């Protein structure tokens, strides 16, 4: 059984930082990758970033480029999202996803339960 478990969400003031982590168990994504999406109330799920497991090449959305960094730890089978210079518009539930590096949520086969990130102004 494949499980993705996120951690690291919380409440932070604008301009602050948070680090999200996602631990995968039950399989590895060595032939594909993992990503992060977010969903704010009343909005569609939005691509944030993804990373190729083999090469480590990151893919980052324009909305967070220069502020968020995605990384992976092959040995621990985890993917992390370092979020700096947070803005109130970054407030959302953040989801970890496995099985692709695509911006399209439909291309991922596995999802975590989500972790809330709230940025106060």
XYZ file of C-alpha atoms in Angstrom:
121
model
C 0.000 0.000 0.000
C 1.441 3.318 -1.084
C 1.242 6.161 1.379
C 2.338 9.773 1.123
C 2.396 11.637 4.414
C 2.924 15.391 4.528
C 4.197 17.375 7.479
C 5.364 20.888 8.231
C 2.314 23.029 7.579
C 1.162 25.746 9.937
C 0.540 29.432 10.499
C 3.174 31.995 9.580
C 3.299 35.736 9.063
C 3.804 37.220 5.627
C 7.474 37.216 4.717
C 8.149 34.147 6.821
C 9.204 30.640 5.873
C 7.936 27.097 6.202
C 9.308 23.760 5.112
C 6.974 20.989 4.025
C 8.051 17.371 3.849
C 6.436 14.344 2.292
C 7.457 10.817 3.196
C 6.606 8.072 0.731
C 6.197 4.461 1.743
C 5.196 1.349 -0.144
C 7.093 2.236 -3.322
C 9.705 4.520 -4.756
C 9.282 6.960 -7.625
C 12.752 6.441 -9.071
C 11.467 6.274 -12.656
C 9.263 9.322 -12.379
C 8.996 12.005 -9.753
C 6.979 13.735 -7.117
C 5.288 17.064 -6.846
C 3.431 19.548 -4.722
C 0.028 21.049 -5.440
C -2.099 23.448 -3.454
C -5.763 24.249 -3.215
C -7.226 27.386 -1.709
C -10.903 27.588 -0.691
C -13.130 27.970 -3.724
C -10.265 27.453 -6.167
C -9.009 24.578 -8.266
C -5.996 22.520 -7.298
C -2.888 24.317 -8.543
C 0.549 22.989 -9.488
C 3.345 24.325 -7.300
C 6.470 22.320 -8.044
C 7.744 18.893 -9.046
C 11.061 17.107 -9.166
C 12.474 14.309 -11.253
C 13.596 11.538 -8.929
C 16.477 10.358 -11.136
C 17.996 13.679 -12.203
C 16.786 15.976 -9.449
C 15.625 18.467 -12.045
C 13.017 20.770 -10.517
C 9.925 22.220 -12.161
C 8.482 25.248 -10.421
C 5.405 27.299 -11.195
C 5.791 30.954 -12.055
C 3.676 31.865 -9.023
C 6.331 30.614 -6.611
C 9.523 30.763 -8.656
C 12.329 32.392 -6.721
C 10.565 31.825 -3.390
C 9.942 28.061 -3.204
C 12.497 25.300 -3.644
C 11.735 21.622 -4.111
C 14.225 18.912 -3.224
C 14.314 15.164 -2.704
C 16.198 12.759 -0.499
C 16.580 9.454 -2.285
C 17.750 7.603 0.778
C 14.791 8.660 2.881
C 12.286 8.561 0.024
C 11.108 12.042 0.879
C 10.431 15.231 -1.016
C 10.534 18.668 0.581
C 9.267 22.110 -0.283
C 11.114 25.052 1.226
C 8.838 28.069 1.138
C 10.346 31.504 1.706
C 8.956 35.032 1.465
C 5.467 33.680 2.002
C 2.498 35.775 0.980
C -1.135 35.660 2.117
C -2.063 34.350 -1.333
C 0.049 31.255 -0.614
C -2.558 30.208 1.942
C -3.930 26.820 0.907
C -3.938 23.127 1.632
C -0.729 21.719 0.181
C -0.755 18.213 -1.256
C 2.126 15.911 -2.034
C 1.725 13.794 -5.160
C 3.705 10.928 -6.634
C 4.212 9.395 -10.051
C 4.995 12.272 -12.377
C 6.690 15.622 -12.870
C 3.753 17.099 -14.754
C 1.901 20.297 -13.946
C -1.340 18.369 -14.488
C -2.802 16.816 -11.360
C -4.399 14.032 -13.375
C -0.991 12.601 -14.221
C -0.234 11.692 -10.616
C -1.354 8.357 -9.230
C -0.728 8.914 -5.555
C -1.704 11.710 -3.199
C -1.150 12.665 0.392
C -3.876 13.863 2.720
C -2.775 17.486 2.580
C -1.354 19.941 5.086
C -2.699 23.423 5.798
C -0.501 26.457 5.244
C -1.881 29.775 6.442
C -0.041 33.045 5.855
C -1.289 36.027 7.820
C -0.868 39.605 6.608
